[in-house]
Amino acid sequence: MRKNGRLISLRQYKLTDLFFFAVVLAVSDLLVFCATKFWFKDVADYYISFMLPIALTVIMRWGFWGVFYSVIDGIVLCAMQGGSWQSYIIYIIGNACILAVLLLTKFLGKERIRTKWYFSLLYVFTGWVSVNFALTVAGVCFGESFLTLAGRNFGLGVYGALSFAMAVVTVMILRRLNGMFEDQKHYLLRQDKERKELARRDEFGDEPVEIDEESLSILKRWDDGLDK
């Protein structure tokens, strides 16, 4: 395939794409951390994370690779907040359960999820519920109260209601941008098909057609007959 006029392999394209989303996640985490620690200390109890939309988008584009963004985000979160070793385990297990959305892509298909807004919403909701429910269950294994953890995680937790709202808005915007919220192998094949179809339309009639004198004479007589 070509990118900016340069021929690159699918592997190079994939690595570049994955690196791009990793940078976006890292920058967003840094901004959120600085915002809660230095700029908006009075609203530090209200958390928001971009992990959900980014990880879900990567899963849509490349499959299971999105789980690494989810798990690493949990590890970075624990490191920034000085979490205990139990917290690391909880967030690794909980965030890894975002892969539950792969079952949705298998039964519904990525194209139906991409093209139907209500399936896109279900996709985000499934990822959100999977992560927070798994975080709650993992926390209970370390002696926490299920109801307390569920209320925190689904409420104003790191991946709580505000993060869910952000994920919904982000995914709904991305799905309207060509190729952003789409399986990339399908996208590249679709682009190649559209390019070839456009090339066929552009080339139609470009080649000169030679007409012998006899045929030209017949056409002239036919044309003269129309004028009568």
PDB file of C-alpha atoms in Angstrom:
ATOM      1  CA  MET A   1       0.000   0.000   0.000  1.00  0.00           C
ATOM      2  CA  ARG A   2       1.003   3.642  -0.369  1.00  0.00           C
ATOM      3  CA  LYS A   3       1.167   6.346   2.260  1.00  0.00           C
ATOM      4  CA  ASN A   4       2.018   9.915   1.268  1.00  0.00           C
ATOM      5  CA  GLY A   5       3.156   8.611  -2.110  1.00  0.00           C
ATOM      6  CA  ARG A   6       5.565   6.090  -0.552  1.00  0.00           C
ATOM      7  CA  LEU A   7       5.076   2.336  -0.806  1.00  0.00           C
ATOM      8  CA  ILE A   8       4.966   0.679   2.627  1.00  0.00           C
ATOM      9  CA  SER A   9       4.119  -2.808   3.808  1.00  0.00           C
ATOM     10  CA  LEU A  10       1.042  -3.736   5.815  1.00  0.00           C
ATOM     11  CA  ARG A  11       3.316  -4.496   8.775  1.00  0.00           C
ATOM     12  CA  GLN A  12       4.866  -1.021   8.642  1.00  0.00           C
ATOM     13  CA  TYR A  13       1.444   0.556   8.372  1.00  0.00           C
ATOM     14  CA  LYS A  14       0.202  -1.464  11.348  1.00  0.00           C
ATOM     15  CA  LEU A  15       3.196  -0.595  13.539  1.00  0.00           C
ATOM     16  CA  THR A  16       2.895   3.090  12.660  1.00  0.00           C
ATOM     17  CA  ASP A  17      -0.807   3.026  13.432  1.00  0.00           C
ATOM     18  CA  LEU A  18      -0.324   1.269  16.779  1.00  0.00           C
ATOM     19  CA  PHE A  19       2.465   3.680  17.721  1.00  0.00           C
ATOM     20  CA  PHE A  20       0.268   6.658  16.891  1.00  0.00           C
ATOM     21  CA  PHE A  21      -2.513   5.494  19.215  1.00  0.00           C
ATOM     22  CA  ALA A  22       0.037   4.713  21.935  1.00  0.00           C
ATOM     23  CA  VAL A  23       1.290   8.301  21.754  1.00  0.00           C
ATOM     24  CA  VAL A  24      -2.270   9.643  21.875  1.00  0.00           C
ATOM     25  CA  LEU A  25      -3.013   7.552  24.976  1.00  0.00           C
ATOM     26  CA  ALA A  26       0.227   8.584  26.692  1.00  0.00           C
ATOM     27  CA  VAL A  27      -0.370  12.291  26.032  1.00  0.00           C
ATOM     28  CA  SER A  28      -3.994  12.086  27.199  1.00  0.00           C
ATOM     29  CA  ASP A  29      -2.979  10.309  30.419  1.00  0.00           C
ATOM     30  CA  LEU A  30      -0.320  12.936  31.083  1.00  0.00           C
ATOM     31  CA  LEU A  31      -2.788  15.778  30.531  1.00  0.00           C
ATOM     32  CA  VAL A  32      -5.397  14.201  32.800  1.00  0.00           C
ATOM     33  CA  PHE A  33      -2.778  13.586  35.506  1.00  0.00           C
ATOM     34  CA  CYS A  34      -1.530  17.186  35.373  1.00  0.00           C
ATOM     35  CA  ALA A  35      -5.086  18.509  35.319  1.00  0.00           C
ATOM     36  CA  THR A  36      -6.127  16.630  38.461  1.00  0.00           C
ATOM     37  CA  LYS A  37      -2.879  17.240  40.352  1.00  0.00           C
ATOM     38  CA  PHE A  38      -2.052  20.825  39.494  1.00  0.00           C
ATOM     39  CA  TRP A  39      -4.790  22.667  37.604  1.00  0.00           C
ATOM     40  CA  PHE A  40      -8.135  21.438  38.907  1.00  0.00           C
ATOM     41  CA  LYS A  41      -7.431  20.216  42.424  1.00  0.00           C
ATOM     42  CA  ASP A  42     -10.925  21.099  43.609  1.00  0.00           C
ATOM     43  CA  VAL A  43     -12.505  18.574  41.208  1.00  0.00           C
ATOM     44  CA  ALA A  44      -9.951  15.823  41.734  1.00  0.00           C
ATOM     45  CA  ASP A  45     -12.737  13.425  42.756  1.00  0.00           C
ATOM     46  CA  TYR A  46     -14.117  13.514  39.213  1.00  0.00           C
ATOM     47  CA  TYR A  47     -12.107  11.237  36.984  1.00  0.00           C
ATOM     48  CA  ILE A  48     -12.025  10.910  33.232  1.00  0.00           C
ATOM     49  CA  SER A  49      -9.906   8.607  31.090  1.00  0.00           C
ATOM     50  CA  PHE A  50      -9.384   8.260  27.345  1.00  0.00           C
ATOM     51  CA  MET A  51      -8.404   4.616  27.671  1.00  0.00           C
ATOM     52  CA  LEU A  52     -11.831   3.278  26.700  1.00  0.00           C
ATOM     53  CA  PRO A  53     -12.250   5.044  23.332  1.00  0.00           C
ATOM     54  CA  ILE A  54      -8.610   4.500  22.349  1.00  0.00           C
ATOM     55  CA  ALA A  55      -8.465   0.809  23.316  1.00  0.00           C
ATOM     56  CA  LEU A  56     -11.865   0.112  21.739  1.00  0.00           C
ATOM     57  CA  THR A  57     -10.820   1.882  18.538  1.00  0.00           C
ATOM     58  CA  VAL A  58      -7.594  -0.133  18.332  1.00  0.00           C
ATOM     59  CA  ILE A  59      -9.555  -3.352  18.897  1.00  0.00           C
ATOM     60  CA  MET A  60     -11.869  -2.366  16.066  1.00  0.00           C
ATOM     61  CA  ARG A  61      -8.908  -1.601  13.810  1.00  0.00           C
ATOM     62  CA  TRP A  62      -6.500  -4.419  14.716  1.00  0.00           C
ATOM     63  CA  GLY A  63      -8.238  -6.882  17.019  1.00  0.00           C
ATOM     64  CA  PHE A  64      -6.732  -8.066  20.311  1.00  0.00           C
ATOM     65  CA  TRP A  65      -3.870  -5.538  20.182  1.00  0.00           C
ATOM     66  CA  GLY A  66      -6.131  -3.050  21.928  1.00  0.00           C
ATOM     67  CA  VAL A  67      -5.840  -4.992  25.193  1.00  0.00           C
ATOM     68  CA  PHE A  68      -2.235  -3.810  25.590  1.00  0.00           C
ATOM     69  CA  TYR A  69      -3.410  -0.185  25.651  1.00  0.00           C
ATOM     70  CA  SER A  70      -5.984  -1.031  28.293  1.00  0.00           C
ATOM     71  CA  VAL A  71      -3.611  -3.012  30.531  1.00  0.00           C
ATOM     72  CA  ILE A  72      -0.707  -0.566  30.209  1.00  0.00           C
ATOM     73  CA  ASP A  73      -3.058   2.313  31.019  1.00  0.00           C
ATOM     74  CA  GLY A  74      -4.019   0.533  34.246  1.00  0.00           C
ATOM     75  CA  ILE A  75      -0.361   0.000  35.146  1.00  0.00           C
ATOM     76  CA  VAL A  76       0.503   3.639  34.452  1.00  0.00           C
ATOM     77  CA  LEU A  77      -2.500   4.739  36.495  1.00  0.00           C
ATOM     78  CA  CYS A  78      -1.350   2.711  39.494  1.00  0.00           C
ATOM     79  CA  ALA A  79       2.189   4.048  39.150  1.00  0.00           C
ATOM     80  CA  MET A  80       1.047   7.691  39.021  1.00  0.00           C
ATOM     81  CA  GLN A  81      -1.219   7.244  42.055  1.00  0.00           C
ATOM     82  CA  GLY A  82       1.292   5.203  44.048  1.00  0.00           C
ATOM     83  CA  GLY A  83      -0.935   2.142  44.175  1.00  0.00           C
ATOM     84  CA  SER A  84      -0.200  -1.032  46.137  1.00  0.00           C
ATOM     85  CA  TRP A  85       0.788  -4.308  44.511  1.00  0.00           C
ATOM     86  CA  GLN A  86      -2.828  -5.419  44.886  1.00  0.00           C
ATOM     87  CA  SER A  87      -3.921  -2.432  42.820  1.00  0.00           C
ATOM     88  CA  TYR A  88      -1.612  -3.459  39.985  1.00  0.00           C
ATOM     89  CA  ILE A  89      -3.115  -6.942  39.901  1.00  0.00           C
ATOM     90  CA  ILE A  90      -6.669  -5.590  40.044  1.00  0.00           C
ATOM     91  CA  TYR A  91      -6.144  -3.169  37.177  1.00  0.00           C
ATOM     92  CA  ILE A  92      -4.242  -5.644  35.016  1.00  0.00           C
ATOM     93  CA  ILE A  93      -7.002  -8.241  35.356  1.00  0.00           C
ATOM     94  CA  GLY A  94      -9.853  -5.748  35.142  1.00  0.00           C
ATOM     95  CA  ASN A  95      -8.555  -3.823  32.151  1.00  0.00           C
ATOM     96  CA  ALA A  96      -7.686  -7.005  30.272  1.00  0.00           C
ATOM     97  CA  CYS A  97     -11.373  -7.927  30.314  1.00  0.00           C
ATOM     98  CA  ILE A  98     -12.027  -5.248  27.710  1.00  0.00           C
ATOM     99  CA  LEU A  99     -11.407  -8.103  25.275  1.00  0.00           C
ATOM    100  CA  ALA A 100     -14.985  -9.169  25.956  1.00  0.00           C
ATOM    101  CA  VAL A 101     -15.939  -6.875  23.068  1.00  0.00           C
ATOM    102  CA  LEU A 102     -14.282  -9.362  20.705  1.00  0.00           C
ATOM    103  CA  LEU A 103     -17.257 -11.639  21.302  1.00  0.00           C
ATOM    104  CA  LEU A 104     -19.491  -8.812  20.113  1.00  0.00           C
ATOM    105  CA  THR A 105     -17.414  -8.323  16.962  1.00  0.00           C
ATOM    106  CA  LYS A 106     -17.607 -12.044  16.294  1.00  0.00           C
ATOM    107  CA  PHE A 107     -21.398 -12.335  16.596  1.00  0.00           C
ATOM    108  CA  LEU A 108     -22.394  -8.966  15.121  1.00  0.00           C
ATOM    109  CA  GLY A 109     -19.459  -8.368  12.815  1.00  0.00           C
ATOM    110  CA  LYS A 110     -17.268  -5.271  12.780  1.00  0.00           C
ATOM    111  CA  GLU A 111     -19.041  -3.807   9.767  1.00  0.00           C
ATOM    112  CA  ARG A 112     -22.435  -3.861  11.461  1.00  0.00           C
ATOM    113  CA  ILE A 113     -20.920  -2.304  14.578  1.00  0.00           C
ATOM    114  CA  ARG A 114     -19.258   0.392  12.470  1.00  0.00           C
ATOM    115  CA  THR A 115     -22.224   1.283  10.297  1.00  0.00           C
ATOM    116  CA  LYS A 116     -25.053   1.136  12.868  1.00  0.00           C
ATOM    117  CA  TRP A 117     -24.874   3.763  15.600  1.00  0.00           C
ATOM    118  CA  TYR A 118     -26.793   1.637  18.104  1.00  0.00           C
ATOM    119  CA  PHE A 119     -24.352  -1.253  17.631  1.00  0.00           C
ATOM    120  CA  SER A 120     -21.476   1.206  18.093  1.00  0.00           C
ATOM    121  CA  LEU A 121     -23.099   2.342  21.334  1.00  0.00           C
ATOM    122  CA  LEU A 122     -23.549  -1.284  22.422  1.00  0.00           C
ATOM    123  CA  TYR A 123     -19.890  -1.914  21.602  1.00  0.00           C
ATOM    124  CA  VAL A 124     -18.741   0.933  23.872  1.00  0.00           C
ATOM    125  CA  PHE A 125     -21.193  -0.057  26.606  1.00  0.00           C
ATOM    126  CA  THR A 126     -19.974  -3.667  26.530  1.00  0.00           C
ATOM    127  CA  GLY A 127     -16.358  -2.576  26.898  1.00  0.00           C
ATOM    128  CA  TRP A 128     -17.209  -0.196  29.725  1.00  0.00           C
ATOM    129  CA  VAL A 129     -19.256  -2.735  31.676  1.00  0.00           C
ATOM    130  CA  SER A 130     -16.679  -5.492  31.147  1.00  0.00           C
ATOM    131  CA  VAL A 131     -13.813  -3.428  32.521  1.00  0.00           C
ATOM    132  CA  ASN A 132     -15.645  -2.036  35.544  1.00  0.00           C
ATOM    133  CA  PHE A 133     -17.326  -5.320  36.458  1.00  0.00           C
ATOM    134  CA  ALA A 134     -13.979  -7.121  36.267  1.00  0.00           C
ATOM    135  CA  LEU A 135     -12.329  -4.402  38.389  1.00  0.00           C
ATOM    136  CA  THR A 136     -15.085  -4.820  40.962  1.00  0.00           C
ATOM    137  CA  VAL A 137     -14.800  -8.616  41.087  1.00  0.00           C
ATOM    138  CA  ALA A 138     -10.987  -8.455  41.272  1.00  0.00           C
ATOM    139  CA  GLY A 139     -11.244  -5.968  44.132  1.00  0.00           C
ATOM    140  CA  VAL A 140     -13.647  -8.236  46.008  1.00  0.00           C
ATOM    141  CA  CYS A 141     -11.022 -11.000  45.830  1.00  0.00           C
ATOM    142  CA  PHE A 142      -8.785  -8.754  47.953  1.00  0.00           C
ATOM    143  CA  GLY A 143     -11.436  -8.183  50.602  1.00  0.00           C
ATOM    144  CA  GLU A 144     -13.246  -5.101  49.298  1.00  0.00           C
ATOM    145  CA  SER A 145     -17.032  -4.712  49.419  1.00  0.00           C
ATOM    146  CA  PHE A 146     -18.752  -5.549  46.123  1.00  0.00           C
ATOM    147  CA  LEU A 147     -21.409  -2.832  46.428  1.00  0.00           C
ATOM    148  CA  THR A 148     -18.887  -0.185  47.466  1.00  0.00           C
ATOM    149  CA  LEU A 149     -16.550  -1.000  44.600  1.00  0.00           C
ATOM    150  CA  ALA A 150     -19.377  -1.257  42.050  1.00  0.00           C
ATOM    151  CA  GLY A 151     -20.723   2.129  43.103  1.00  0.00           C
ATOM    152  CA  ARG A 152     -17.275   3.679  42.802  1.00  0.00           C
ATOM    153  CA  ASN A 153     -16.248   2.038  39.530  1.00  0.00           C
ATOM    154  CA  PHE A 154     -19.528   2.593  37.692  1.00  0.00           C
ATOM    155  CA  GLY A 155     -20.023   6.004  39.265  1.00  0.00           C
ATOM    156  CA  LEU A 156     -17.143   8.459  39.463  1.00  0.00           C
ATOM    157  CA  GLY A 157     -14.297   5.955  39.212  1.00  0.00           C
ATOM    158  CA  VAL A 158     -11.426   6.300  36.755  1.00  0.00           C
ATOM    159  CA  TYR A 159     -13.382   4.451  34.087  1.00  0.00           C
ATOM    160  CA  GLY A 160     -16.759   5.500  35.440  1.00  0.00           C
ATOM    161  CA  ALA A 161     -19.692   7.445  34.036  1.00  0.00           C
ATOM    162  CA  LEU A 162     -17.663  10.422  32.809  1.00  0.00           C
ATOM    163  CA  SER A 163     -15.208   8.176  30.989  1.00  0.00           C
ATOM    164  CA  PHE A 164     -18.113   6.275  29.449  1.00  0.00           C
ATOM    165  CA  ALA A 165     -19.650   9.522  28.190  1.00  0.00           C
ATOM    166  CA  MET A 166     -16.305  10.565  26.730  1.00  0.00           C
ATOM    167  CA  ALA A 167     -15.940   7.176  25.042  1.00  0.00           C
ATOM    168  CA  VAL A 168     -19.407   7.413  23.488  1.00  0.00           C
ATOM    169  CA  VAL A 169     -18.781  10.903  22.099  1.00  0.00           C
ATOM    170  CA  THR A 170     -15.328   9.974  20.776  1.00  0.00           C
ATOM    171  CA  VAL A 171     -16.442   6.763  19.065  1.00  0.00           C
ATOM    172  CA  MET A 172     -19.497   8.427  17.525  1.00  0.00           C
ATOM    173  CA  ILE A 173     -17.212  11.063  16.012  1.00  0.00           C
ATOM    174  CA  LEU A 174     -14.577   8.576  14.830  1.00  0.00           C
ATOM    175  CA  ARG A 175     -17.121   6.323  13.120  1.00  0.00           C
ATOM    176  CA  ARG A 176     -18.080   9.240  10.849  1.00  0.00           C
ATOM    177  CA  LEU A 177     -14.472   9.676   9.701  1.00  0.00           C
ATOM    178  CA  ASN A 178     -13.514   7.478   6.763  1.00  0.00           C
ATOM    179  CA  GLY A 179     -11.502   4.466   7.937  1.00  0.00           C
ATOM    180  CA  MET A 180     -10.953   5.584  11.541  1.00  0.00           C
ATOM    181  CA  PHE A 181     -13.403   3.249  13.286  1.00  0.00           C
ATOM    182  CA  GLU A 182     -13.016   0.307  10.902  1.00  0.00           C
ATOM    183  CA  ASP A 183     -11.105  -2.948  10.619  1.00  0.00           C
ATOM    184  CA  GLN A 184      -7.996  -1.847   8.755  1.00  0.00           C
ATOM    185  CA  LYS A 185      -7.692  -4.895   6.513  1.00  0.00           C
ATOM    186  CA  HIS A 186     -11.268  -4.324   5.391  1.00  0.00           C
ATOM    187  CA  TYR A 187     -10.569  -0.608   4.990  1.00  0.00           C
ATOM    188  CA  LEU A 188      -7.477  -1.146   2.824  1.00  0.00           C
ATOM    189  CA  LEU A 189      -9.277  -3.675   0.622  1.00  0.00           C
ATOM    190  CA  ARG A 190     -12.224  -1.303   0.284  1.00  0.00           C
ATOM    191  CA  GLN A 191      -9.925   1.579  -0.625  1.00  0.00           C
ATOM    192  CA  ASP A 192      -8.125  -0.543  -3.219  1.00  0.00           C
ATOM    193  CA  LYS A 193     -11.433  -1.637  -4.751  1.00  0.00           C
ATOM    194  CA  GLU A 194     -12.687   1.960  -4.902  1.00  0.00           C
ATOM    195  CA  ARG A 195      -9.392   3.114  -6.438  1.00  0.00           C
ATOM    196  CA  LYS A 196      -9.557   0.474  -9.173  1.00  0.00           C
ATOM    197  CA  GLU A 197     -13.207   1.268  -9.837  1.00  0.00           C
ATOM    198  CA  LEU A 198     -12.376   4.961 -10.156  1.00  0.00           C
ATOM    199  CA  ALA A 199      -9.458   4.176 -12.459  1.00  0.00           C
ATOM    200  CA  ARG A 200     -11.728   2.140 -14.733  1.00  0.00           C
ATOM    201  CA  ARG A 201     -14.218   5.011 -14.926  1.00  0.00           C
ATOM    202  CA  ASP A 202     -11.465   7.547 -15.623  1.00  0.00           C
ATOM    203  CA  GLU A 203      -9.907   5.437 -18.386  1.00  0.00           C
ATOM    204  CA  PHE A 204     -13.194   4.749 -20.169  1.00  0.00           C
ATOM    205  CA  GLY A 205     -13.067   6.223 -23.641  1.00  0.00           C
ATOM    206  CA  ASP A 206      -9.509   7.528 -23.320  1.00  0.00           C
ATOM    207  CA  GLU A 207      -8.071   5.136 -25.900  1.00  0.00           C
ATOM    208  CA  PRO A 208      -8.478   6.356 -29.512  1.00  0.00           C
ATOM    209  CA  VAL A 209     -10.578   4.173 -31.790  1.00  0.00           C
ATOM    210  CA  GLU A 210      -9.549   3.792 -35.447  1.00  0.00           C
ATOM    211  CA  ILE A 211     -12.359   3.757 -38.032  1.00  0.00           C
ATOM    212  CA  ASP A 212     -11.698   2.582 -41.568  1.00  0.00           C
ATOM    213  CA  GLU A 213     -12.895   4.550 -44.593  1.00  0.00           C
ATOM    214  CA  GLU A 214     -15.782   2.174 -45.351  1.00  0.00           C
ATOM    215  CA  SER A 215     -17.173   2.479 -41.834  1.00  0.00           C
ATOM    216  CA  LEU A 216     -16.690   6.228 -41.952  1.00  0.00           C
ATOM    217  CA  SER A 217     -18.614   6.370 -45.224  1.00  0.00           C
ATOM    218  CA  ILE A 218     -21.490   4.364 -43.722  1.00  0.00           C
ATOM    219  CA  LEU A 219     -21.629   6.643 -40.696  1.00  0.00           C
ATOM    220  CA  LYS A 220     -21.623   9.696 -42.972  1.00  0.00           C
ATOM    221  CA  ARG A 221     -24.536   8.378 -45.052  1.00  0.00           C
ATOM    222  CA  TRP A 222     -26.435   7.521 -41.837  1.00  0.00           C
ATOM    223  CA  ASP A 223     -25.761  11.016 -40.523  1.00  0.00           C
ATOM    224  CA  ASP A 224     -26.908  12.600 -43.777  1.00  0.00           C
ATOM    225  CA  GLY A 225     -30.130  10.578 -43.547  1.00  0.00           C
ATOM    226  CA  LEU A 226     -30.910  12.095 -40.156  1.00  0.00           C
ATOM    227  CA  ASP A 227     -30.696  15.596 -41.580  1.00  0.00           C
ATOM    228  CA  LYS A 228     -33.462  14.931 -44.118  1.00  0.00           C
TER     229      LYS A 228
END
